[in-house]
Amino acid sequence: MSEKYTYAVARIRALEVSLFSNAVIDQLIACQSYEQCLQFLAERGWGDTDTSGDAETMLKREEEKIWQTVGELSIDRKKFDVLFCQKLFHNLKAAVKAACTEEPPGDIFYEDTAVSGQEMLEIIREKDFGRLPANMSQAARQACEALLHAGDGQLCDIIIDRAALDAIYKAGMESEDEIIRDYARSVVAVADIKIAVRAQKTAKSIEFMKQAMAECGSLSVDQLAKAALSGPEAIRDYLLGTEYAGGAQALAESMSAFERWCDNRIIQTISPQKYKAFTIGPVVAYVLARQNEIKTVRIILSGKRSQLPEQAIRERVREMYV
């Protein structure tokens, strides 16, 4: 194992130097306009000659560069399957809605997934659910029934989102790599906490919450759902007794602070990988750090386009890995 990743980790260590630090993000926020932000990014090597002046194309190109790097490291792409779960289940949700409403799908699919968007749409239209990965077929069938027969779009979403969380947790727990296990545990716990917070605000039943939340080793879905029934203070009190106490403090501050904490929690989960070598950990951490970086840049560009004040953008910005 140690020899296997020596080259990959050495290459990643060299690439980490070009990751955006909090100081660089501050410089980006300080740019006077949206156009100046794009220029700032281009000067730092973002995008390529074909993406000049087009933010979405630039960000998409940066996402492609991540997987280009992984490909060059000769690591089996299957090692990263858990990171694609959300995209794959997003494609399922989009395909179910497009097929059931008979509306043209448009540009709604991720294409870098095990099952392409177009193939997913064909499977759903033909109700050939057996062609889907095993952890998706039942959810696809149930989601179609919820939308077609009951006309319940929210139930359709819950079924697919829950199946995605179950798939992430199962893949994480079956992984031999500690970072994948930690990542899966964090993603599912944070999603469950988000569900509890939103369900409390919209007065959802405990049945709704238990249908939406996925079992997770680091918190009790049962206790979290019961806390949500009792009010926001009860959610905070429950979280204070878990490893997600930071979420309780963020909730006490504001919803935007809470949303920021949810993303930061993943970065905090992978941060110890900076001090590890000889495992796939630093490579997975680099991929997640780059995705977080792209998400943060997207938030800043969106704020600049809407001409939000600097302080408002700063409140939405995520923590950086370096």
CSV table of C-alpha atoms in Angstrom, one decimal, residues 53-210:
chain,number,residue,atom,x,y,z
A,53,GLY,CA,-15.0,35.8,-20.1
A,54,ASP,CA,-17.5,32.8,-19.5
A,55,ALA,CA,-17.6,31.9,-15.8
A,56,GLU,CA,-19.7,28.7,-16.2
A,57,THR,CA,-17.4,27.3,-18.9
A,58,MET,CA,-14.3,28.3,-16.8
A,59,LEU,CA,-15.7,26.5,-13.7
A,60,LYS,CA,-16.7,23.4,-15.8
A,61,ARG,CA,-13.1,23.3,-17.2
A,62,GLU,CA,-11.7,23.4,-13.7
A,63,GLU,CA,-13.8,20.4,-12.7
A,64,GLU,CA,-12.5,18.5,-15.7
A,65,LYS,CA,-8.9,19.4,-14.7
A,66,ILE,CA,-9.5,17.6,-11.4
A,67,TRP,CA,-10.3,14.3,-13.0
A,68,GLN,CA,-7.6,14.8,-15.7
A,69,THR,CA,-5.1,15.0,-12.8
A,70,VAL,CA,-6.5,11.8,-11.2
A,71,GLY,CA,-6.3,10.0,-14.5
A,72,GLU,CA,-2.6,11.0,-14.8
A,73,LEU,CA,-1.9,9.4,-11.4
A,74,SER,CA,-3.0,6.0,-12.6
A,75,ILE,CA,-5.4,5.4,-9.7
A,76,ASP,CA,-8.5,3.3,-10.4
A,77,ARG,CA,-11.5,5.7,-10.9
A,78,LYS,CA,-13.6,3.2,-8.9
A,79,LYS,CA,-11.8,4.4,-5.8
A,80,PHE,CA,-13.7,7.7,-6.2
A,81,ASP,CA,-17.1,6.2,-6.8
A,82,VAL,CA,-18.5,7.5,-3.5
A,83,LEU,CA,-17.7,11.1,-4.7
A,84,PHE,CA,-20.0,10.6,-7.7
A,85,CYS,CA,-23.0,9.2,-5.8
A,86,GLN,CA,-24.7,12.6,-5.5
A,87,LYS,CA,-24.2,13.4,-9.2
A,88,LEU,CA,-25.5,10.0,-10.3
A,89,PHE,CA,-28.6,10.3,-8.1
A,90,HIS,CA,-29.1,13.9,-9.4
A,91,ASN,CA,-29.3,12.4,-12.9
A,92,LEU,CA,-31.8,9.9,-11.7
A,93,LYS,CA,-34.0,12.7,-10.2
A,94,ALA,CA,-33.7,14.8,-13.4
A,95,ALA,CA,-34.5,11.8,-15.6
A,96,VAL,CA,-37.6,10.8,-13.5
A,97,LYS,CA,-39.0,14.3,-13.7
A,98,ALA,CA,-38.2,14.7,-17.4
A,99,ALA,CA,-39.8,11.3,-18.2
A,100,CYS,CA,-42.9,11.8,-16.0
A,101,THR,CA,-43.6,15.3,-17.1
A,102,GLU,CA,-42.7,14.6,-20.8
A,103,GLU,CA,-40.8,17.9,-20.9
A,104,PRO,CA,-37.6,18.1,-22.9
A,105,PRO,CA,-34.7,17.5,-20.4
A,106,GLY,CA,-32.5,20.5,-21.5
A,107,ASP,CA,-29.0,20.8,-20.0
A,108,ILE,CA,-29.8,19.2,-16.6
A,109,PHE,CA,-27.5,16.1,-16.5
A,110,TYR,CA,-24.0,15.5,-15.3
A,111,GLU,CA,-22.1,13.6,-17.9
A,112,ASP,CA,-19.1,12.4,-15.9
A,113,THR,CA,-21.1,9.5,-14.2
A,114,ALA,CA,-21.3,5.7,-14.5
A,115,VAL,CA,-24.7,6.1,-16.2
A,116,SER,CA,-25.0,9.1,-18.5
A,117,GLY,CA,-28.0,11.4,-18.3
A,118,GLN,CA,-29.3,10.3,-21.7
A,119,GLU,CA,-29.0,6.6,-20.8
A,120,MET,CA,-30.7,7.3,-17.5
A,121,LEU,CA,-33.6,9.0,-19.3
A,122,GLU,CA,-34.0,6.1,-21.7
A,123,ILE,CA,-34.1,3.6,-18.8
A,124,ILE,CA,-36.8,5.6,-16.9
A,125,ARG,CA,-38.9,6.1,-20.1
A,126,GLU,CA,-38.8,2.4,-20.8
A,127,LYS,CA,-39.2,1.5,-17.1
A,128,ASP,CA,-36.3,-0.9,-17.5
A,129,PHE,CA,-35.2,-0.4,-13.9
A,130,GLY,CA,-33.0,-3.5,-13.9
A,131,ARG,CA,-30.4,-1.7,-16.0
A,132,LEU,CA,-29.7,0.7,-13.2
A,133,PRO,CA,-27.1,0.0,-10.5
A,134,ALA,CA,-28.6,-2.2,-7.7
A,135,ASN,CA,-28.8,0.6,-5.2
A,136,MET,CA,-30.9,2.8,-7.5
A,137,SER,CA,-33.5,0.5,-9.2
A,138,GLN,CA,-36.0,0.4,-6.3
A,139,ALA,CA,-35.7,4.1,-5.6
A,140,ALA,CA,-36.3,4.8,-9.3
A,141,ARG,CA,-39.4,2.6,-9.4
A,142,GLN,CA,-40.8,4.2,-6.2
A,143,ALA,CA,-40.0,7.8,-7.4
A,144,CYS,CA,-41.8,7.2,-10.7
A,145,GLU,CA,-44.8,5.9,-8.9
A,146,ALA,CA,-44.8,8.9,-6.5
A,147,LEU,CA,-44.7,11.3,-9.4
A,148,LEU,CA,-46.9,9.5,-12.0
A,149,HIS,CA,-49.7,8.1,-9.8
A,150,ALA,CA,-49.7,10.5,-6.8
A,151,GLY,CA,-48.3,13.6,-8.5
A,152,ASP,CA,-46.2,14.1,-5.4
A,153,GLY,CA,-42.9,15.8,-6.4
A,154,GLN,CA,-41.7,16.2,-2.9
A,155,LEU,CA,-42.1,12.5,-2.2
A,156,CYS,CA,-40.2,11.7,-5.4
A,157,ASP,CA,-37.3,14.0,-4.2
A,158,ILE,CA,-37.3,12.4,-0.7
A,159,ILE,CA,-37.1,8.8,-2.1
A,160,ILE,CA,-34.2,9.6,-4.4
A,161,ASP,CA,-32.3,11.8,-1.9
A,162,ARG,CA,-32.6,9.1,0.8
A,163,ALA,CA,-31.4,6.4,-1.6
A,164,ALA,CA,-28.4,8.6,-2.5
A,165,LEU,CA,-27.5,9.0,1.2
A,166,ASP,CA,-27.8,5.3,1.8
A,167,ALA,CA,-25.6,4.6,-1.2
A,168,ILE,CA,-22.9,7.1,0.0
A,169,TYR,CA,-22.9,5.6,3.6
A,170,LYS,CA,-22.8,2.0,2.3
A,171,ALA,CA,-20.0,2.7,-0.1
A,172,GLY,CA,-18.1,4.6,2.6
A,173,MET,CA,-18.4,1.9,5.2
A,174,GLU,CA,-17.3,-0.8,2.7
A,175,SER,CA,-14.2,1.2,1.7
A,176,GLU,CA,-10.8,0.1,2.9
A,177,ASP,CA,-9.7,3.8,2.9
A,178,GLU,CA,-10.2,5.8,6.1
A,179,ILE,CA,-10.8,9.1,4.3
A,180,ILE,CA,-13.7,7.6,2.3
A,181,ARG,CA,-15.3,6.3,5.5
A,182,ASP,CA,-14.9,9.6,7.2
A,183,TYR,CA,-16.2,11.5,4.2
A,184,ALA,CA,-19.3,9.3,3.9
A,185,ARG,CA,-20.0,9.6,7.6
A,186,SER,CA,-19.7,13.4,7.5
A,187,VAL,CA,-21.8,13.8,4.3
A,188,VAL,CA,-24.7,11.7,5.7
A,189,ALA,CA,-24.7,13.2,9.2
A,190,VAL,CA,-24.6,16.8,7.8
A,191,ALA,CA,-27.5,15.9,5.4
A,192,ASP,CA,-29.5,14.5,8.3
A,193,ILE,CA,-29.0,17.6,10.3
A,194,LYS,CA,-30.1,19.8,7.4
A,195,ILE,CA,-33.2,17.7,7.0
A,196,ALA,CA,-34.0,18.1,10.8
A,197,VAL,CA,-33.5,21.9,10.6
A,198,ARG,CA,-35.7,22.3,7.5
A,199,ALA,CA,-38.3,19.9,8.8
A,200,GLN,CA,-38.6,21.8,12.1
A,201,LYS,CA,-39.0,25.1,10.2
A,202,THR,CA,-41.8,23.6,8.0
A,203,ALA,CA,-43.5,21.6,10.8
A,204,LYS,CA,-43.0,18.2,9.2
A,205,SER,CA,-44.0,15.0,10.9
A,206,ILE,CA,-41.6,12.5,12.5
A,207,GLU,CA,-42.7,10.0,9.8
A,208,PHE,CA,-41.5,12.5,7.1
A,209,MET,CA,-38.2,12.9,8.8
A,210,LYS,CA,-37.6,9.2,9.3
